Coordinates of C-alpha atoms and ligand atoms in Angstrom, one line a residue:
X14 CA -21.7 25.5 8.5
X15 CA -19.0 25.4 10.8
X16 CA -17.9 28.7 11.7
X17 CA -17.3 31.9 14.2
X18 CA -17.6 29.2 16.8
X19 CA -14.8 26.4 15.6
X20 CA -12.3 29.1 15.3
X21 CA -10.0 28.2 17.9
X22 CA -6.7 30.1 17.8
X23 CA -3.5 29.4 19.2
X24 CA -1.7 32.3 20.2
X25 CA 1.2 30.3 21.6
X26 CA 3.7 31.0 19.6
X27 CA 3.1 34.8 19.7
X28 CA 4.0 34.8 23.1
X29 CA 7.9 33.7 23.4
X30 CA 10.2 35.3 26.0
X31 CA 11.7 38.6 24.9
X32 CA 9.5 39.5 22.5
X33 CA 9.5 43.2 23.1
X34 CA 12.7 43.0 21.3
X35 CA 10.8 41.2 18.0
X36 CA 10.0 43.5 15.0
X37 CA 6.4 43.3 13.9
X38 CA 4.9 40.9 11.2
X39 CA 2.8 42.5 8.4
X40 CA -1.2 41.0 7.8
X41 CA -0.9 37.7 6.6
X42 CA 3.0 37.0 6.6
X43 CA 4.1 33.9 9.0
X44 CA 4.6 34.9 12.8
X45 CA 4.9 30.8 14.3
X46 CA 5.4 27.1 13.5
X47 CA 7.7 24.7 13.6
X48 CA 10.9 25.6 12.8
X49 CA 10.1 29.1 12.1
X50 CA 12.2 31.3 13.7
X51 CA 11.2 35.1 12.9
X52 CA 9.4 37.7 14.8
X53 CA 6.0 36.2 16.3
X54 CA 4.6 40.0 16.9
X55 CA 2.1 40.9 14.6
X56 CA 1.0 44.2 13.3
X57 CA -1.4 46.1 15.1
X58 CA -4.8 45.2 14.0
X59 CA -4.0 41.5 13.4
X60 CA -3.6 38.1 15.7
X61 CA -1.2 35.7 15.3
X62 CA -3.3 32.5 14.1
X63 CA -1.6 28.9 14.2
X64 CA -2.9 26.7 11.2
X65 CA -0.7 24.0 11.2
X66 CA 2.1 22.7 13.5
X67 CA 4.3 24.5 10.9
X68 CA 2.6 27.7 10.4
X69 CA 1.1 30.3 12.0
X70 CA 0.0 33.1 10.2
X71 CA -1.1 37.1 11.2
X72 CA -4.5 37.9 10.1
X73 CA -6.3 41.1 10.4
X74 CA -9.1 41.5 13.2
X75 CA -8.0 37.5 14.5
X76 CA -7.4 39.0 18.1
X77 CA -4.9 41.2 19.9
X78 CA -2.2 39.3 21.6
X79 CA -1.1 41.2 24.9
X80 CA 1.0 39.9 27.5
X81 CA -1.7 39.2 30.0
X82 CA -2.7 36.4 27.9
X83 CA -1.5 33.1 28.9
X84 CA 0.5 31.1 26.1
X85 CA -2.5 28.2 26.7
X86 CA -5.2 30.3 26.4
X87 CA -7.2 29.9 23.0
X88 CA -9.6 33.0 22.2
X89 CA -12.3 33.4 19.8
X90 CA -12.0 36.4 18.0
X91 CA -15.2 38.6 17.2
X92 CA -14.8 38.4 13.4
X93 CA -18.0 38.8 11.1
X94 CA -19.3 35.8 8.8
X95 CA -18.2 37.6 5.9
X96 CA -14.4 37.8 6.9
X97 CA -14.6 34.2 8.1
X98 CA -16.1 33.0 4.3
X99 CA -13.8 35.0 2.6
X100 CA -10.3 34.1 4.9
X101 CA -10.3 30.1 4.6
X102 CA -7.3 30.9 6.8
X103 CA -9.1 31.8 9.4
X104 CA -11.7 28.4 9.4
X105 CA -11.3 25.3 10.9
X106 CA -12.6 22.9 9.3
X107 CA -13.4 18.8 9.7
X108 CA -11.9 18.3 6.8
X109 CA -12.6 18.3 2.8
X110 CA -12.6 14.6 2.8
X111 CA -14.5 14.3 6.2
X112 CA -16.9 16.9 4.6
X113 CA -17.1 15.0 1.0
X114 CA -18.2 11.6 2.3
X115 CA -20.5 13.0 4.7
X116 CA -22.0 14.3 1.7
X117 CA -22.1 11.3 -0.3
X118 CA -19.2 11.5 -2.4
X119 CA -16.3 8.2 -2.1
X120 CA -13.4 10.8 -1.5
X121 CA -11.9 14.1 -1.8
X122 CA -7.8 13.9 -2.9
X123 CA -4.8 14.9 -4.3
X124 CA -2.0 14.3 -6.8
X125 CA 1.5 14.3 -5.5
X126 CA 4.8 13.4 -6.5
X127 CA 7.7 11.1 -5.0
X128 CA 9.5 14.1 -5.1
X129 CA 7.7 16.2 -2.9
X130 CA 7.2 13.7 0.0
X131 CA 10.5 14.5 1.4
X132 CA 8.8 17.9 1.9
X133 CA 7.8 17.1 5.9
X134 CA 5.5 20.1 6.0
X135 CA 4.1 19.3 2.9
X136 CA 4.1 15.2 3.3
X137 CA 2.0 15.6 7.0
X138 CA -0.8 17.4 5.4
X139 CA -1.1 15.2 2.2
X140 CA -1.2 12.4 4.7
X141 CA -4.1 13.9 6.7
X142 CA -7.3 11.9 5.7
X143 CA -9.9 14.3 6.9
X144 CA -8.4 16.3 4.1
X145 CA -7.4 13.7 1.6
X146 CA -9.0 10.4 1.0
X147 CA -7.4 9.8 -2.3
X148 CA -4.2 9.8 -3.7
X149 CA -3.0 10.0 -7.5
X150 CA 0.4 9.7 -8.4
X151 CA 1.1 12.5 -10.5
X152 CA 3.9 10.9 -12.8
X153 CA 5.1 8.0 -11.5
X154 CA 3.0 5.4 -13.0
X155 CA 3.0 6.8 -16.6
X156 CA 4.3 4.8 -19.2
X157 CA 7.9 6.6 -19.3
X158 CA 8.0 5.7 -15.1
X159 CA 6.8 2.2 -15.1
X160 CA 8.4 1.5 -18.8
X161 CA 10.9 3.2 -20.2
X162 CA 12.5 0.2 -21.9
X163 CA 10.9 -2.1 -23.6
X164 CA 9.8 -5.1 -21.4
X165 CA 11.6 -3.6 -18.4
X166 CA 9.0 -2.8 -15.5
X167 CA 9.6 -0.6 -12.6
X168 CA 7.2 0.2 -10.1
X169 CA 9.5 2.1 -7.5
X170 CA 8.1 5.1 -7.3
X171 CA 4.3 4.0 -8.0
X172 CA 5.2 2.1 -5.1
X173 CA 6.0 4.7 -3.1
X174 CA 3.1 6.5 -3.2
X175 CA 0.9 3.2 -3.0
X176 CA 2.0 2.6 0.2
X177 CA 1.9 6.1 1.4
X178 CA -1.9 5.7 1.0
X179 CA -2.1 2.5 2.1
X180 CA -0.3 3.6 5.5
X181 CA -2.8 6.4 5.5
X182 CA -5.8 4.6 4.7
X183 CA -6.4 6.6 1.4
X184 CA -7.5 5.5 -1.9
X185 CA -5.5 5.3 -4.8
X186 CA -6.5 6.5 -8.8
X187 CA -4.2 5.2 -11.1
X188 CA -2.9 7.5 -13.4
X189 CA -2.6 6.9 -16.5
X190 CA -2.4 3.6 -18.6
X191 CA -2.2 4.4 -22.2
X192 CA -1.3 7.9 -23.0
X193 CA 0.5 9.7 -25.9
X194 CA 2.5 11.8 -23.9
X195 CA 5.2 10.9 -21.1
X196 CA 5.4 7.5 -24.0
X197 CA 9.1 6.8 -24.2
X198 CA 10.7 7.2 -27.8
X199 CA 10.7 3.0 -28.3
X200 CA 6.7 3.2 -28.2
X201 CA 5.7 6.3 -30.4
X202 CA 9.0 6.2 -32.6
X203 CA 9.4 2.1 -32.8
X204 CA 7.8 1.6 -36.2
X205 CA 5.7 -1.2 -34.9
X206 CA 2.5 -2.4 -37.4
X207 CA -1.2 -3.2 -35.6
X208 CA -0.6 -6.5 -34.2
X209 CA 2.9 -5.9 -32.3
X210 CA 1.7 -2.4 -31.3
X211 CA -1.4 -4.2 -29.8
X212 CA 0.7 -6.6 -27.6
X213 CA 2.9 -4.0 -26.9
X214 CA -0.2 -1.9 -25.4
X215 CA -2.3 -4.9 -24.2
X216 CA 1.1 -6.2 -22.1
X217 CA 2.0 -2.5 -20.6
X218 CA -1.6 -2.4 -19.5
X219 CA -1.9 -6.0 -18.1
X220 CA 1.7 -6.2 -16.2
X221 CA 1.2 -2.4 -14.8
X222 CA -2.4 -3.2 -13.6
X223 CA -1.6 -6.9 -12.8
X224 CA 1.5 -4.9 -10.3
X225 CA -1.1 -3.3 -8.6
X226 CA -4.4 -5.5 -8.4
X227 CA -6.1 -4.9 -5.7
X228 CA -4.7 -1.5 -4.6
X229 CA -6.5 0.7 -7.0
X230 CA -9.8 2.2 -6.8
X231 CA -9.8 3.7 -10.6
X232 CA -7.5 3.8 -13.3
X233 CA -7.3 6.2 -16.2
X234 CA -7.3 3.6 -18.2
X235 CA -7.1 6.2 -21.6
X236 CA -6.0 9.6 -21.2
X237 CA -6.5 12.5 -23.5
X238 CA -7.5 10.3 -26.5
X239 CA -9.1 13.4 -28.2
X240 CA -8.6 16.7 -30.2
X241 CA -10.9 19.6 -29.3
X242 CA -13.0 19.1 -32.5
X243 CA -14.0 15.7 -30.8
X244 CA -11.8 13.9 -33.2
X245 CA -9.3 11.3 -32.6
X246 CA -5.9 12.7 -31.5
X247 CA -3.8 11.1 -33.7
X248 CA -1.1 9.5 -31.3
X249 CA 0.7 6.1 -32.2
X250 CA -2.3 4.1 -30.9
X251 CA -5.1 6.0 -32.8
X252 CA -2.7 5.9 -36.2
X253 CA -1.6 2.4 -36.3
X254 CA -4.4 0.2 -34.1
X255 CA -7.8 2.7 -35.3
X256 CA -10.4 3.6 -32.5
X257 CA -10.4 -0.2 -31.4
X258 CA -7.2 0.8 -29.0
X259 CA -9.6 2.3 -26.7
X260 CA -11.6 -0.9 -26.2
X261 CA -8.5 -3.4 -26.4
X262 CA -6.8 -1.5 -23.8
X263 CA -10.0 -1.2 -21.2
X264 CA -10.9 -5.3 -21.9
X265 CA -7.1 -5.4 -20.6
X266 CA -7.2 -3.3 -17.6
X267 CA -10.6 -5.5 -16.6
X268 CA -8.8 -9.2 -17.0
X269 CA -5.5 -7.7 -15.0
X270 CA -7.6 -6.1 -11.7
X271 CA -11.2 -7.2 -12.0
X272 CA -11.8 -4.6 -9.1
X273 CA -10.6 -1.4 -10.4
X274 CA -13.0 0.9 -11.8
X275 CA -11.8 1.9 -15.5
X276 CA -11.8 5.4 -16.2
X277 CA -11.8 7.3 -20.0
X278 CA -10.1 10.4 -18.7
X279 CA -9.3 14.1 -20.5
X280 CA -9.4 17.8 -20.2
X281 CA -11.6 20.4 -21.4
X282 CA -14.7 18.1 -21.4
X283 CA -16.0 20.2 -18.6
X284 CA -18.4 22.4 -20.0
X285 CA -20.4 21.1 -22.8
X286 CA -19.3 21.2 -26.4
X287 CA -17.4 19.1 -29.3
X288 CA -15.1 17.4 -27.3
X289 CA -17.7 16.4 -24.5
X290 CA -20.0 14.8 -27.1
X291 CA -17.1 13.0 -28.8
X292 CA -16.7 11.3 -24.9
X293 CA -20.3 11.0 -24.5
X294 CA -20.6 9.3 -27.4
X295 CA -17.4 6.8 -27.4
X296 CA -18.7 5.7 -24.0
X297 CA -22.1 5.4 -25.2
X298 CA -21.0 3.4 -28.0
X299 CA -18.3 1.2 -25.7
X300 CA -21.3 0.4 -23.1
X301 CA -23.0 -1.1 -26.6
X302 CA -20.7 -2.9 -26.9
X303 CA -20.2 -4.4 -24.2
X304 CA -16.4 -2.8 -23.3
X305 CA -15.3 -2.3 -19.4
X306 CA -16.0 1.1 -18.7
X307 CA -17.0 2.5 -14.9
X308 CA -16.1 6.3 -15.5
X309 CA -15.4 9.5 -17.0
X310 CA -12.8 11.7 -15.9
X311 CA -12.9 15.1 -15.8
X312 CA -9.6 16.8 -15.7
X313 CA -11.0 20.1 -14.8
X314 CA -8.0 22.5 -15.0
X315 CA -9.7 25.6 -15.3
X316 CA -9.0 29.2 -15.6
X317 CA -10.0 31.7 -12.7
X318 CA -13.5 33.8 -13.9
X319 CA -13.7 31.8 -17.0
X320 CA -15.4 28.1 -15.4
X321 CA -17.8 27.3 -18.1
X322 CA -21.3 27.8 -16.8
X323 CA -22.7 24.3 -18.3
X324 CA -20.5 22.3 -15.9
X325 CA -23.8 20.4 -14.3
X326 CA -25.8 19.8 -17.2
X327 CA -22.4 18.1 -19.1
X328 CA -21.5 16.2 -16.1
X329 CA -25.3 15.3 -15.8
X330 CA -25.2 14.2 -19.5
X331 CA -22.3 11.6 -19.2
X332 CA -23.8 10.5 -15.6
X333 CA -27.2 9.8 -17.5
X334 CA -25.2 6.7 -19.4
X335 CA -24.7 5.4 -16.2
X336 CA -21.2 5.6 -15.6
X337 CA -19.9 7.1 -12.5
X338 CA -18.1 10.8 -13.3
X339 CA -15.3 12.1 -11.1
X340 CA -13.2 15.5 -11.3
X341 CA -9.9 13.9 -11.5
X342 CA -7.1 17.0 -11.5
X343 CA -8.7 20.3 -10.4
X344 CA -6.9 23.3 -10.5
X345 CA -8.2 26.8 -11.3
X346 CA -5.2 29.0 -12.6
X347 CA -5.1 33.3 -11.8
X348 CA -3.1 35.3 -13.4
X349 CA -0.5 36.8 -11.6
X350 CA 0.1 38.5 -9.1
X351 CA -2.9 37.2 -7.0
X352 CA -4.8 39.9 -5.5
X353 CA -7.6 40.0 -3.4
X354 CA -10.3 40.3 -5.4
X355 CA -8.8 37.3 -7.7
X356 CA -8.4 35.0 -4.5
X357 CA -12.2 35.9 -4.0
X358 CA -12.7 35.2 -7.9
X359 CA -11.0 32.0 -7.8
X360 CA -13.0 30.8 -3.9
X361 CA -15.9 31.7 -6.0
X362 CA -15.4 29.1 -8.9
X363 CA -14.0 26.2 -7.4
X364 CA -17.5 26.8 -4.8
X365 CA -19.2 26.3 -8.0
X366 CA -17.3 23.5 -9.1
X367 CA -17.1 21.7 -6.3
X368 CA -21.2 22.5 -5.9
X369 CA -21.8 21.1 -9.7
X370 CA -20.2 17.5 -8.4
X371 CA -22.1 17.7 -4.8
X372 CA -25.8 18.0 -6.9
X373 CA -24.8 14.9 -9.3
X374 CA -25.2 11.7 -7.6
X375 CA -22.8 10.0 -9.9
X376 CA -19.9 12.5 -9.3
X377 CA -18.1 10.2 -6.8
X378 CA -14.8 12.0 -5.9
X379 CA -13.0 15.2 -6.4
X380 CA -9.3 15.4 -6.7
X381 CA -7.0 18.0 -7.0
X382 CA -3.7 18.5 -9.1
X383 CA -1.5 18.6 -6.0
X384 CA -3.3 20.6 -3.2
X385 CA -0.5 23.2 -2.5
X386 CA 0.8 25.9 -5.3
X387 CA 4.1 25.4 -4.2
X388 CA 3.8 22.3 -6.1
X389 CA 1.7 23.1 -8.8
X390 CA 2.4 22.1 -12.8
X391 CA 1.1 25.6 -13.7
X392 CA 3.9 28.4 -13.9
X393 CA 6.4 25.9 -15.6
X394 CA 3.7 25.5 -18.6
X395 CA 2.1 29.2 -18.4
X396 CA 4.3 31.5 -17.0
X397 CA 1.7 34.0 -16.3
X398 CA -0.4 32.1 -14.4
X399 CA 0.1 29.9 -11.4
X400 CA -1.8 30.3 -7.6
X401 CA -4.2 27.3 -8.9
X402 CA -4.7 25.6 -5.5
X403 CA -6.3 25.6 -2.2
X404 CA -3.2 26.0 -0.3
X405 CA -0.8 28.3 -1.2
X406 CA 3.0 28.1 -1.2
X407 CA 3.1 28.4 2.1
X408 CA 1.0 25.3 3.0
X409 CA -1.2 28.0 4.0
X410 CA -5.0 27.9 3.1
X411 CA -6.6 30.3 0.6
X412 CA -10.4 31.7 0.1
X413 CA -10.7 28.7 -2.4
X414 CA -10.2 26.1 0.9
X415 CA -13.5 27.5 3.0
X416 CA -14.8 27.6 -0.5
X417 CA -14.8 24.3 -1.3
X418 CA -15.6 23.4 2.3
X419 CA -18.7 25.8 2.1
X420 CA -19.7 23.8 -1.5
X421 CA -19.1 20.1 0.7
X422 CA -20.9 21.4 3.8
Ligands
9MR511 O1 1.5 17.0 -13.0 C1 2.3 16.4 -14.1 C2 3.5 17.2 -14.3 O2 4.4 17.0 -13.2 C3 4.2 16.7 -15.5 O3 5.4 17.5 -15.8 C4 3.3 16.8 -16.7 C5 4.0 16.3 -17.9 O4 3.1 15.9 -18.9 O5 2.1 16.0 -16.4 C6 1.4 16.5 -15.4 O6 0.2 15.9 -15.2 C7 -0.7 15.9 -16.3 C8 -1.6 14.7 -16.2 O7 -0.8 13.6 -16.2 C9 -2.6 14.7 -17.4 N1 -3.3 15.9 -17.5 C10 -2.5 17.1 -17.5 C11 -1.6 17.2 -16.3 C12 -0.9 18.5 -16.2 O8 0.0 18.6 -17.3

C-alpha cells in the first residue's frame, strides 16, 4: 500500500509574511488553499497539510511548521501506520479510479448534478480521472428532465454532463430510462390504456437512448421496479402494461444504442433476501427469454454499522447468471453529529463494500452518489443523517477515502 512514504506535505501556505500576527487554527479546521484567506498557523501539535489547490487542512502530529523551514520544502512527517489508515486526509493516493482499474474493475465514479459544476472547487475534482472514471448524471436525464411534455425532448442538461466526461475522458452511466418517480404528471396521471402507454414508453426510451448512442457505457434501463416483498411495485407501467414493460422497454434501449450495456437497477438488493431473489429471478427469467440485459445495479445506499454482512455471496449469486453487476449509487449515511469513532465505523464498511466488488470478477465499476457531502441527497430526505461520502463538505477526504483506497489497493 502506498503510504508513510507518498505523504508529501506542502507547508507553503503556512508560511505567509506576518504570520506572527495570525491566530492559531484548531486540529483539522482549514489553515490554506486557494482563495482561503484565514489564519495559516496551526495549533501546536498539528501541521498544516495541503490536499488540494483549494485546501489545506491542520492535522495532528503532520509536522511542526517553524520559520526555518523554507516555503518549498516538503517534509515527511513521522506519523505511525495506524494514524495514516485512519486520516484518509493525511494519504496521498494515485487515485480510486487509477487504483480500481489496476485492479480489474472498468471504473470508479460519481454522480453529479448540472448544478453543482459551477462549484470550481468541487467541478476540478469531479473532473480528475485518477479519481473518477465514470460519470452519472444524477437527475438530468430522468424522464421529468429529458420529457416533461409529452413529445417534447430536451437534452440540455444531460448534455452537459455528457460532455463534461467526454472532455475528461470519463465514462458515462445513464441514469434512468423508465422510472416511476421524477415521471411527469402527463405519464402517471394521463389515463392512457396498454397499447398507447407502450408507445409512450417504447418512444421515451428509443429517442432518449437514440440522443445519446454511442456515448453511454450503461443505462439503467428499469429503475426501482420492485416492492421489498419482491413484488411488482405497482407504478403506471406495472398497472397498465403487466411485467412485459420490463422487457419491452430493455428490447428498446438495445435497437436505439446497440452498444450500451442495459442495466435493471434498484436499492436494497444488497444483501440477500426477498427483494434480491425477485431480481435474480426476473433476470434469470429475461436471459430465457432471450431480452437484452448486460447488468444489475446495485444502488447500495447504506446505513453506517448496519451493511448487511451477505453482500458477496448476493452479488456472487446475480454474477453467477452471467451478467455483469456494478454498485451504481454508494453512500453509507451516519447519524449525526459525525464523531470519530463513526468516521472510523463508516471507513470500516465502505472497506468492506468496496472489498465485496474487488473479490467478484463480474462487479465491473463502483460509483458513488456524488463524492462530496456537501452535495449529498441525504439530509434533505433524513434529517438525522447525512456525512455519507468520501469527501466531506469541505472537499476534504474522510477515513472512508484511504478506506476505499486500502479495499482497491
Ligand atoms: O440524487 C437525486 C436527488 O438529487 C433527487 O432529489 C432525487 C429525487 O428522486 O433522486 C436522487 O437520486 C436517486 C436516484 O435517481 C435513484 N435512487 C435513489 C437516489 C436518491 O434518492
Amino acid at each position: 500500500m502506498y503510504t508513510s512514504l507518498a505523504l508529501a506535505l506542502s507547508l507553503s501556505s503556512c508560511l505567509l509574511a506576518g504570520a506572527q500576527a495570525q491566530t492559531t487554527v484548531a486540529a483539522w479546521n482549514q489553515c490554506g488553499g486557494l482563495q482561503y484567506t484565514g489564519s495559516t498557523i496551526c495549533v501546536s501539535g498539528s501541521g498544516c497539510v495541503k490536499l488540494n489547490d483549494y485546501y489545506s487542512q491542520c492535522q495532528p502530529g503532520a509536522a511542526t511548521v517553524t520559520s526555518a523551514v523554507s516555503s518549498s520544502t516538503t517534509v515527511v512527517p513521522s506519523v505511525s501506520s495506524s494514524t495514516i489508515t485512519t486520516s484518509a486526509a493525511s494519504t496521498t493516493s494515485p487515485g480510486l479510479h487509477t487504483l480500481a482499474k489496476a485492479k480489474g474493475l472498468v471504473y470508479f465514479g460519481s454522480a453529479t448534478d448540472n448544478g453543482e459544476l459551477t462549484d470550481a472547487p468541487y467541478k476540478a475534482i469531479l473532473s480528475d480521472n485518477s479519481e473518477f472514471g465514470q460519470l452519472t448524471p444524477g437527475n438530468s436525464q430522468k424522464w421529468d428532465a429529458t420529457e416533461g411534455t409529452r413529445g417534447t425532448f430536451t437534452f440540455t442538461r444531460g448534455d452537459e454532463i455528457v460532455a463534461l466526461a467526454k472532455a475528461n475522458g470519463q465514462l458515462v452511466r445513464g441514469h434512468t430510462l423508465v422510472w416511476h418517480s421524477q415521471l411527469p404528471s402527463w405519464v402517471s396521471s394521463g389515463g392512457f390504456d396498454n397499447a398507447t402507454l407502450i408507445s409512450i414508453m417504447e418512444n421515451h426510451v428509443t429517442q432518449v437512448a437514440t440522443h445519446y448512442k454511442g456515448q453511454i457505457y450503461a443505462w439503467d434501463v428499469l429503475n426501482e421496479i420492485f416492492n421489498e416483498d419482491g413484488t411488482f411495485r405497482e407504478s403506471v407501467f406495472y398497472t397498465t402494461i403487466g411485467e412485459a414493460y420490463v422487457a419491452i422497454a430493455l428490447r428498446a434501449a438495445r435497437a436505439a444504442d446497440p452498444d450500451a450495456k442495459l442495466y435493471i437497477n434498484d436499492y436494497n438488493v444488497d444483501g440477500t433476501g426477498a427483494k434480491s431473489t425477485a431480481m435474480y429471478n426476473l433476470v434469470a427469467k429475461l436471459i430465457a427469454q432471450g431480452v437484452p440485459i448486460d447488468g444489475i445495479g446495485i444502488q447500495a445506499h447504506l446505513i453506517s454499522g448496519s451493511v448487511p454482512s451477505t453482500l458477496q455471496a448476493n452479488w456472487e449469486q446475480f454474477a453467477s447468471l452471467g451478467v455483469d453487476v456494478a454498485l451504481t449509487e454508494v453512500d453509507i449515511r451516519i447519524t449525526l453529529p459525525t464523531t470519530d469513532a463513526k468516521l472510523a465505523q463508516q471507513a470500516t464498511d465502505y472497506k468492506n463494500v468496496v472489498a465485496a466488488c474487488v473479490a467478484i470478477p463480474k462487479c465491473i465499476g463502483i460509483t458513488i452518489w456524488d463524492y462530496t457531502d456537501k452535495y449529498s441527497w441525504i439530509p434533505s430526505v433524513f434529517s438525522t443523517q447525512g456525512a455519507a461520502l468520501p469527501w466531506d463538505e469541505n472537499l476534504v477526504k474522510k477515513p472512508a477515502y484511504a478506506a476505499i483506497a486500502e479495499a482497491l489497493a
